[in-house]
C-alpha positions as a Python dict, from the first residue, in 0.01 Angstrom:
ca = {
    (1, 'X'): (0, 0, 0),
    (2, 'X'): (190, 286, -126),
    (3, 'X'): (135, 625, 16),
    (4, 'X'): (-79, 879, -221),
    (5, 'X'): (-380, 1155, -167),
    (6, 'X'): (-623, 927, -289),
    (7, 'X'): (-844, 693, -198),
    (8, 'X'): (-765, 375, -332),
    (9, 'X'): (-1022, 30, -405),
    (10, 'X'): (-988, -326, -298),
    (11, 'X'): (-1267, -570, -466),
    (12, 'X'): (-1386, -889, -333),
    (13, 'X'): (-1647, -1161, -408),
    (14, 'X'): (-1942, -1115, -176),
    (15, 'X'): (-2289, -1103, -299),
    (16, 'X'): (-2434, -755, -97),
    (17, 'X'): (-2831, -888, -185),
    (18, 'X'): (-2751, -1172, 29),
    (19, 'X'): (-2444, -1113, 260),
    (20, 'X'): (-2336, -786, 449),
    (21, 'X'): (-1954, -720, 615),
    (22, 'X'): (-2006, -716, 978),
    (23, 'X'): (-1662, -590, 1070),
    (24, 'X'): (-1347, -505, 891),
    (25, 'X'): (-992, -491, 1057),
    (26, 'X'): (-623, -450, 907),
    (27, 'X'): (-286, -477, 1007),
    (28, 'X'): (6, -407, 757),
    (29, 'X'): (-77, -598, 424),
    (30, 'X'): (-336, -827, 656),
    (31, 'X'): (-712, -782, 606),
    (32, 'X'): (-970, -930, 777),
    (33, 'X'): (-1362, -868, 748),
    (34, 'X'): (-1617, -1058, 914),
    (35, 'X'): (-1974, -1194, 665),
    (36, 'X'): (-2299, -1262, 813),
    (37, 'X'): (-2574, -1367, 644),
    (38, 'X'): (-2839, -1071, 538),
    (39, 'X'): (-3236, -1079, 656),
    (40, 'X'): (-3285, -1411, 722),
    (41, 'X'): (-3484, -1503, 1052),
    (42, 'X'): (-3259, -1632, 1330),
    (43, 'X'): (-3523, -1969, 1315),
    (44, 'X'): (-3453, -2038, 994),
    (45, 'X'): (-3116, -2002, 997),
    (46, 'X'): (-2865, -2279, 818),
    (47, 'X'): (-2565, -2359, 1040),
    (48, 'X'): (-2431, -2483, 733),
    (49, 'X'): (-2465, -2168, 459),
    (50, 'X'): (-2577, -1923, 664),
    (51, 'X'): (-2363, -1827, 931),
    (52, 'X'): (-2071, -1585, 950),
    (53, 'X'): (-1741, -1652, 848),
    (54, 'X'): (-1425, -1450, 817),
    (55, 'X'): (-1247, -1366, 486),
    (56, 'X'): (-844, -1282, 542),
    (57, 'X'): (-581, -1134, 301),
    (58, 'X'): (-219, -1146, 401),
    (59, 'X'): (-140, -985, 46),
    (60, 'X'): (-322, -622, 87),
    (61, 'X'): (-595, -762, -107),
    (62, 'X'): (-460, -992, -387),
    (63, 'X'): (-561, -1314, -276),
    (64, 'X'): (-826, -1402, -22),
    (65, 'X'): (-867, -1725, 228),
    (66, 'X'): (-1196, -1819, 433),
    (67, 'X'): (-1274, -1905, 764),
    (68, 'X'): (-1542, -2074, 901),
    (69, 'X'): (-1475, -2275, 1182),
    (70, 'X'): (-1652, -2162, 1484),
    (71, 'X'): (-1974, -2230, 1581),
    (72, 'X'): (-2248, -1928, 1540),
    (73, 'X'): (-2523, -1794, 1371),
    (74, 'X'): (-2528, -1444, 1438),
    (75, 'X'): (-2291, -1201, 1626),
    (76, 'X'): (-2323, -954, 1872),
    (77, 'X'): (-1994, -770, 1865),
    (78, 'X'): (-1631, -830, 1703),
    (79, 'X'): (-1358, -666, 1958),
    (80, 'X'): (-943, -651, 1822),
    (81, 'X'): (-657, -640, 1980),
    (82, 'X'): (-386, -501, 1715),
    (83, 'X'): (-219, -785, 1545),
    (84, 'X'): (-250, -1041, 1764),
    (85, 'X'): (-623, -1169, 1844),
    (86, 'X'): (-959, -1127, 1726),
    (87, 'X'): (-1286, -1196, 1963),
    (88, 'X'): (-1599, -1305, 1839),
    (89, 'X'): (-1886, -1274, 2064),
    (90, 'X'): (-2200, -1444, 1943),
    (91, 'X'): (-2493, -1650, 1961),
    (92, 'X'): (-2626, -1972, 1801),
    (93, 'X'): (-2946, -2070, 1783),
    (94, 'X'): (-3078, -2424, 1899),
    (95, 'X'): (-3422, -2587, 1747),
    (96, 'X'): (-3563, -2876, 1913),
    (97, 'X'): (-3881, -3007, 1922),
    (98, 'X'): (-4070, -3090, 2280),
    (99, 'X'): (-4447, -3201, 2356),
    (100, 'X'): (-4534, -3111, 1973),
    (101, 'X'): (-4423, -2789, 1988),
    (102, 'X'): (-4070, -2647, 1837),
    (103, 'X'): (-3844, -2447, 2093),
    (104, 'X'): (-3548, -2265, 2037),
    (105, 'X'): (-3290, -2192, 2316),
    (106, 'X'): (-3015, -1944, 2212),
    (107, 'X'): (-2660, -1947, 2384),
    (108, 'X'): (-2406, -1698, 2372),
    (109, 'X'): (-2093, -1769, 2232),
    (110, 'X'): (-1704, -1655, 2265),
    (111, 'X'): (-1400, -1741, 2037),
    (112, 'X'): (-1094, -1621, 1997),
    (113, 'X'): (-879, -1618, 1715),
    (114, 'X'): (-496, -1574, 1681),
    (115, 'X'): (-399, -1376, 1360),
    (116, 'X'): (-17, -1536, 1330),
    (117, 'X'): (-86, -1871, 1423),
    (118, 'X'): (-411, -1875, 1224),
    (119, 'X'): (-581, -2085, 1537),
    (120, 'X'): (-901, -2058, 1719),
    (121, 'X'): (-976, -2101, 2026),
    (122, 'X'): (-1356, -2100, 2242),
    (123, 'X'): (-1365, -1871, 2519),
    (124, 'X'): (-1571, -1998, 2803),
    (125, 'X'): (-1824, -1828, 2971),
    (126, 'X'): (-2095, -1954, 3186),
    (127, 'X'): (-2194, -1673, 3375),
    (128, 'X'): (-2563, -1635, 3207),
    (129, 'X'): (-2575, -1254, 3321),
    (130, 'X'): (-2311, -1168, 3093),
    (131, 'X'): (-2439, -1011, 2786),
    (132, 'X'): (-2093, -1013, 2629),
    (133, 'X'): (-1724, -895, 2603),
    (134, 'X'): (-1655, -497, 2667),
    (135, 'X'): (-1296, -415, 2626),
    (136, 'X'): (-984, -594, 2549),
    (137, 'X'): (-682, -461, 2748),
    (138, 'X'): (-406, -678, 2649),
    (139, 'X'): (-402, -1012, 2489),
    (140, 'X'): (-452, -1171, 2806),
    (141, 'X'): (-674, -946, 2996),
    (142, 'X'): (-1081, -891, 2861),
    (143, 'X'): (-1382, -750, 3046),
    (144, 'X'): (-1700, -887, 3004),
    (145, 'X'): (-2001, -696, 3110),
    (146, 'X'): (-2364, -830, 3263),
    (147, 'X'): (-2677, -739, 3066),
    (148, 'X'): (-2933, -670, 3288),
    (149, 'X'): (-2934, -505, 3647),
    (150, 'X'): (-3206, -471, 3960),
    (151, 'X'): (-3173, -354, 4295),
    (152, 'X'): (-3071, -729, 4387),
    (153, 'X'): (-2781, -775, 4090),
    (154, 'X'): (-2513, -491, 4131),
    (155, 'X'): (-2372, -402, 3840),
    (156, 'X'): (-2049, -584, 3781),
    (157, 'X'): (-1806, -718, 3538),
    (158, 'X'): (-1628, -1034, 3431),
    (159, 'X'): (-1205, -1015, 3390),
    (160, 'X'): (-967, -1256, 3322),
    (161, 'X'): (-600, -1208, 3317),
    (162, 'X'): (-517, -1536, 3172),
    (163, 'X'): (-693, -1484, 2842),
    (164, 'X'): (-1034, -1650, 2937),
    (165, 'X'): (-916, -1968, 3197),
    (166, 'X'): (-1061, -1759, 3504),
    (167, 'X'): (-1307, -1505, 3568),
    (168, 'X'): (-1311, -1315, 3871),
    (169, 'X'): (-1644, -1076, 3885),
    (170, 'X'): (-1598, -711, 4017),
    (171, 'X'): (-1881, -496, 4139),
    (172, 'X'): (-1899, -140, 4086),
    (173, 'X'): (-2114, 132, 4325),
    (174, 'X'): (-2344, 213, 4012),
    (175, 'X'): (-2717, 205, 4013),
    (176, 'X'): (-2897, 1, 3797),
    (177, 'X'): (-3023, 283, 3596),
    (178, 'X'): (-2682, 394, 3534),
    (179, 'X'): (-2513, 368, 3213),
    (180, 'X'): (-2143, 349, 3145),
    (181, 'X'): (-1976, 405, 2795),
    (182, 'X'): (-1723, 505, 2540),
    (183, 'X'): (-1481, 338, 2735),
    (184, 'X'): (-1071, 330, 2683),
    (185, 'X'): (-774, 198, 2895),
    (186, 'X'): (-497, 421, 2996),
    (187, 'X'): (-204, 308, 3249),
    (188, 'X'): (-380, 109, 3485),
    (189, 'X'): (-689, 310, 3527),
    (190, 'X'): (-1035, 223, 3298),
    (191, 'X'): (-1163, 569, 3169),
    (192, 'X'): (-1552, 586, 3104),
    (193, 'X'): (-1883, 773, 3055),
    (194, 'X'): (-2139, 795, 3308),
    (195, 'X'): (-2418, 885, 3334),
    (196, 'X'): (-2522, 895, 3691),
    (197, 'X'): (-2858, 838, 3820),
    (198, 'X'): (-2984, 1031, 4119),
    (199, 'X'): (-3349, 990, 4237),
    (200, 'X'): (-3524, 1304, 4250),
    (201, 'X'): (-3316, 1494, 4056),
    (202, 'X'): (-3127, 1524, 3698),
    (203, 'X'): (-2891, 1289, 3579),
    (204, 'X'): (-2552, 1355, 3639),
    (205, 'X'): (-2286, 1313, 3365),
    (206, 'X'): (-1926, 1227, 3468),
    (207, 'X'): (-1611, 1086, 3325),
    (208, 'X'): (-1517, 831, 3536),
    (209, 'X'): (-1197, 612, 3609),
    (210, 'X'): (-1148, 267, 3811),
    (211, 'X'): (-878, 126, 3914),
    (212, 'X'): (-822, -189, 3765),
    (213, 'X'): (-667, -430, 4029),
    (214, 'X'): (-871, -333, 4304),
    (215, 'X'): (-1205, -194, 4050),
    (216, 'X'): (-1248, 131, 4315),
    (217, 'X'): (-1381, 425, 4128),
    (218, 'X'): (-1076, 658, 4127),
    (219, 'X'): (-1199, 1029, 3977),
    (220, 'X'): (-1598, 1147, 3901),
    (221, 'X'): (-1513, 1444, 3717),
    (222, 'X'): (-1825, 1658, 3563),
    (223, 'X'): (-1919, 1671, 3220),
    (224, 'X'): (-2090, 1981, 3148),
    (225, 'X'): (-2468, 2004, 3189),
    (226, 'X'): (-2805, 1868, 3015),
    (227, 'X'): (-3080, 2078, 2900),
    (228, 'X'): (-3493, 2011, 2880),
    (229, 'X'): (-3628, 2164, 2605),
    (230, 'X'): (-3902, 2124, 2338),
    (231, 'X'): (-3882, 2054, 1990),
    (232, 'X'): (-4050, 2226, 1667),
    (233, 'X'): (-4301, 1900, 1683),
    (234, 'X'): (-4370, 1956, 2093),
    (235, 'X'): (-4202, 1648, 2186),
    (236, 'X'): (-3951, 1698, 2505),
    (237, 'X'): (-3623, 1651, 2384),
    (238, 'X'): (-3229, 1667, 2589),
    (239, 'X'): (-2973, 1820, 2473),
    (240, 'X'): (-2644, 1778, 2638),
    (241, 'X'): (-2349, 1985, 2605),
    (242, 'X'): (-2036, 1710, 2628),
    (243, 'X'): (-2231, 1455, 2414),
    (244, 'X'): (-1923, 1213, 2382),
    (245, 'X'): (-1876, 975, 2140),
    (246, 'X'): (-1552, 838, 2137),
    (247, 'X'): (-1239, 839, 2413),
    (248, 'X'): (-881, 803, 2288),
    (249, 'X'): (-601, 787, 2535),
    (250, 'X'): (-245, 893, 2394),
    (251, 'X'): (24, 923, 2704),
    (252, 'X'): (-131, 1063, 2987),
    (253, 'X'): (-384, 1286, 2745),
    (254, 'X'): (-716, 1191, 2687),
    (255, 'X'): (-905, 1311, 2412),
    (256, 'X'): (-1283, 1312, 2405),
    (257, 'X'): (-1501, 1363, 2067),
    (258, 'X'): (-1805, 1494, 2080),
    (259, 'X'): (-2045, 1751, 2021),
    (260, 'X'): (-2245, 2067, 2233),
    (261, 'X'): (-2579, 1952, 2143),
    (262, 'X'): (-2763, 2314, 2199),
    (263, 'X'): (-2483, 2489, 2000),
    (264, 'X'): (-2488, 2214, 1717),
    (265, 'X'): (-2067, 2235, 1725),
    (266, 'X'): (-1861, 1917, 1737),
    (267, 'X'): (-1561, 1955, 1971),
    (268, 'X'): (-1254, 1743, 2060),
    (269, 'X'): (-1156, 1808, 2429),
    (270, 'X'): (-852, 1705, 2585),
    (271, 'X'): (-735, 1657, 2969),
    (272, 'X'): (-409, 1542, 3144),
    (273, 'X'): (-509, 1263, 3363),
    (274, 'X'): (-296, 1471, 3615),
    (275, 'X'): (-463, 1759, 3656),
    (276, 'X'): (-796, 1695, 3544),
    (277, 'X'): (-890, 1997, 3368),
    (278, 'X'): (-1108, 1940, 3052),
    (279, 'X'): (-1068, 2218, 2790),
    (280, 'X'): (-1122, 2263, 2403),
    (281, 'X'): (-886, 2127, 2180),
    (282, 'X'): (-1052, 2163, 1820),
    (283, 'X'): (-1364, 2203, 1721),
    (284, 'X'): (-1577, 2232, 1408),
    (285, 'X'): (-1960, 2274, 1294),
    (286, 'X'): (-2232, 2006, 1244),
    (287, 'X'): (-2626, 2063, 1188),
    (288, 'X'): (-2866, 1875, 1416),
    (289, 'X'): (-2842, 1606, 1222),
    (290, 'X'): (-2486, 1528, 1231),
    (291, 'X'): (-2269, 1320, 1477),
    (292, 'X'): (-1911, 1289, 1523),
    (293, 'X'): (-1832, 872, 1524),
    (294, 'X'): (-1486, 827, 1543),
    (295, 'X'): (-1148, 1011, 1642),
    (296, 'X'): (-825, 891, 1483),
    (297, 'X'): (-489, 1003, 1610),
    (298, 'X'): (-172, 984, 1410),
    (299, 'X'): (157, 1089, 1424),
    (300, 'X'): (51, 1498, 1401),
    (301, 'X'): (-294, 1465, 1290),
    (302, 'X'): (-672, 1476, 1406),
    (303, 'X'): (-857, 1217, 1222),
    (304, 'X'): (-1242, 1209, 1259),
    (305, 'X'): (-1536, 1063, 1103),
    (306, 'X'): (-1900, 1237, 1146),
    (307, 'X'): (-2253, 1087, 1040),
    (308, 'X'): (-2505, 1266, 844),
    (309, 'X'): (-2846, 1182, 841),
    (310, 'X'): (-2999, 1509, 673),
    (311, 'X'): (-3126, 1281, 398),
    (312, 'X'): (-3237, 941, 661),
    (313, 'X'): (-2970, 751, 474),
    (314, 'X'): (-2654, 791, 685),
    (315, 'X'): (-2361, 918, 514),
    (316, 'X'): (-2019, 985, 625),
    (317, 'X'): (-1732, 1262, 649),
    (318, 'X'): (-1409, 1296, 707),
    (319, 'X'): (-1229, 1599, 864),
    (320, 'X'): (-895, 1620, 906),
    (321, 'X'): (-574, 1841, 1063),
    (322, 'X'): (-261, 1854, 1143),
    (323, 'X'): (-201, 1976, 1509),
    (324, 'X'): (-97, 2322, 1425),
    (325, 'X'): (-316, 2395, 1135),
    (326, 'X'): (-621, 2631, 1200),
    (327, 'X'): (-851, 2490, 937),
    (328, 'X'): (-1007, 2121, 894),
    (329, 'X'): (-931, 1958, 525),
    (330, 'X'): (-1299, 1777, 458),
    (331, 'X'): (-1381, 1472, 204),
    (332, 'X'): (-1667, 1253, 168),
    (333, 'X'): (-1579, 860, 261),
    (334, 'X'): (-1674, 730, -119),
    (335, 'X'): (-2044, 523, -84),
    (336, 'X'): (-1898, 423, 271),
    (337, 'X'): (-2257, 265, 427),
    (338, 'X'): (-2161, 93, 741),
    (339, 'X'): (-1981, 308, 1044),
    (340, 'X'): (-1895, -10, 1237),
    (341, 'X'): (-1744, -132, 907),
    (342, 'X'): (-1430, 158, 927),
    (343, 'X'): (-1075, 68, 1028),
    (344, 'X'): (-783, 277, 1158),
    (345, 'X'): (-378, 133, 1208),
    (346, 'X'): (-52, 260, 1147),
    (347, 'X'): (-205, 574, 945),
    (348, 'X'): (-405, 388, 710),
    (349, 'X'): (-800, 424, 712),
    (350, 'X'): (-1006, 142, 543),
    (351, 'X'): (-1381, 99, 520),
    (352, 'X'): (-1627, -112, 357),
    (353, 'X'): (-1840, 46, 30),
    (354, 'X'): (-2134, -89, -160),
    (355, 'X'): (-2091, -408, 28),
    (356, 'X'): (-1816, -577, -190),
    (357, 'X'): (-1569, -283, -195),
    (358, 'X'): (-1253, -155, 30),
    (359, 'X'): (-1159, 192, -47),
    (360, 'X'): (-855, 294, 177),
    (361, 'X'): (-628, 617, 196),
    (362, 'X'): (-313, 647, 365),
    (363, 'X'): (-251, 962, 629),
}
């Protein structure tokens, strides 16, 4: 992949009617994008021809292998870790037949797959709370997260730091109704969004850290403030004004994208994990119909992708700067139709177009 302006295209043989790309990942001249079957019922589902399967290209493109052994119909998340392992988390779906009726039971399913030695492996988790994996740390250490909460379940999380022999759970002093997001690893402390339930009165909205030996919640710093108002069709709507979307930690920096809801401006703040002071780093305008998706940082650039749903069909944008220029450079991702279909590594940006394309630039 030489380096040029331009975007460049990749083809490869996938019907679109019938399959869609569920995820796409690249290191160096390796590709790897993940196929699901398209609108079929889980029920009627084929093991056989219908579930996912992985295509991989250690030629940048040229030549492309297929992978289908592991056991699931449908998936509920693909989570990478660089160039060394892939984790599926899935579900297959079980038919059987009992008093004349037919019953399915659906199971959740983990593997993991090592991109060098080109071996899976099935990640086991019994824990039936768990609704699946939410980070990777290293390639030893996951998180997995528990899908439902009541005053009687505390919300909690799975780790291992043997890469999936042992699970030890770790509660957290949320409340059920809380919601923690956008999250990112940096040192030893897990960074998040919170927002924080409080009966009685509004919902707070923190960035949060924990510790991650002893999972104690380290800093609750505020995140600006939400506002109640009422839209041009009467409906009561919330605007917030640190509406993050994505965390990226670089050193001891962390960057937040996002966007000022009731000023319609997307921002990237940044704030040293010493002192904790959040200020403006960049920012640029969106309409109230646009949302900042992903940040990108390389080398001396800004690198982020917005959604625009003006027209109900999302399409995306790309801004981008070098640290010390005032202005953003802007192009339009070409027939990019799938946000959780982009990849970022080593200052090469890759997504998936009209469902059997790559088009990739270099940075």
């Amino acid at each position: 992949m030489n380096n040029n302006d331009f975007w460049r295209e990749i083809r490869f043989d996938v019907k679109p009617e019938e399959q869609s790309v569920k995820a796409l990942h690249h290191v160096g001249d390796s590709i790897i994008f993940l196929i699901g079957a398209k609108a079929i019922a889980p029920t009627n589902w084929d093991l056989k021809t219908d579930r996912p399967f992985f295509r991989i290209s250690t030629d940048g493109g040229k030549s492309w292998k297929e992978k289908t052994d592991f056991d699931c119909n449908s998936l509920n998340e693909i989570l990478f870790f660089n160039d060394i392992v892939i984790i599926i988390d899935g579900w297959i779906n079980h038919e059987y037949h009992r008093d004349g009726s037919l019953y399915s039971d659906i199971a959740h399913k983990y593997y993991k797959f090592y991109i060098a030695e080109n071996k899976w492996e099935e990640l086991k988790i019994t824990d039936e709370r768990i609704s699946g994996l939410s980070e990777i740390i290293s390639s030893e250490i996951y998180i997995a997260g528990n899908k439902q909460r009541d005053e009687s379940q505390p919300y909690f999380y799975l780790v291992t730091r043997d890469g999936g022999k042992n699970w030890i759970e770790h509660s957290l002093p949320f409340h059920m109704w809380d919601h923690f997001y956008e999250k990112c690893v940096q040192g030893n402390k897990l960074w998040g969004i919170r927002f924080k339930y409080i009966e009685g009165k509004t919902t707070q909205h923190l960035l949060v850290s924990i510790n991650l030996d002893t999972w104690e919640v380290i800093d609750e710093i505020p995140l600006g403030t939400l506002h109640d108002y009422t839209d041009e069709k009467g409906k009561s709507r919330r605007a917030n004004t640190h509406e993050i979307t994505k965390i990226v930690a670089q050193d001891e920096t962390l960057y937040l994208l996002g966007k000022d809801e009731t000023k319609n401006m997307g921002h990237i703040w940044k704030m040293n994990v010493n002192d904790k002071k959040i200020e403006v780093q960049e920012n640029f305008e969106l309409t109230k119909d646009q949302s900042p998706i992903e940040l990108f940082i390389h080398k001396d650039k800004f690198i982020v992708v917005y959604m625009d749903m003006t027209n109900f069909i999302p399409t995306y944008i790309l801004l981008y700067k070098k640290f010390n220029e005032k202005s953003w450079h802007k192009e339009n991702f070409p027939y990019f139709t799938d946000a959780s279909c982009i990849s970022f590594n080593n200052g090469v940006l890759m997504g998936i177009a009209e469902g059997n394309k790559i088009y990739y630039r270099e940075f």
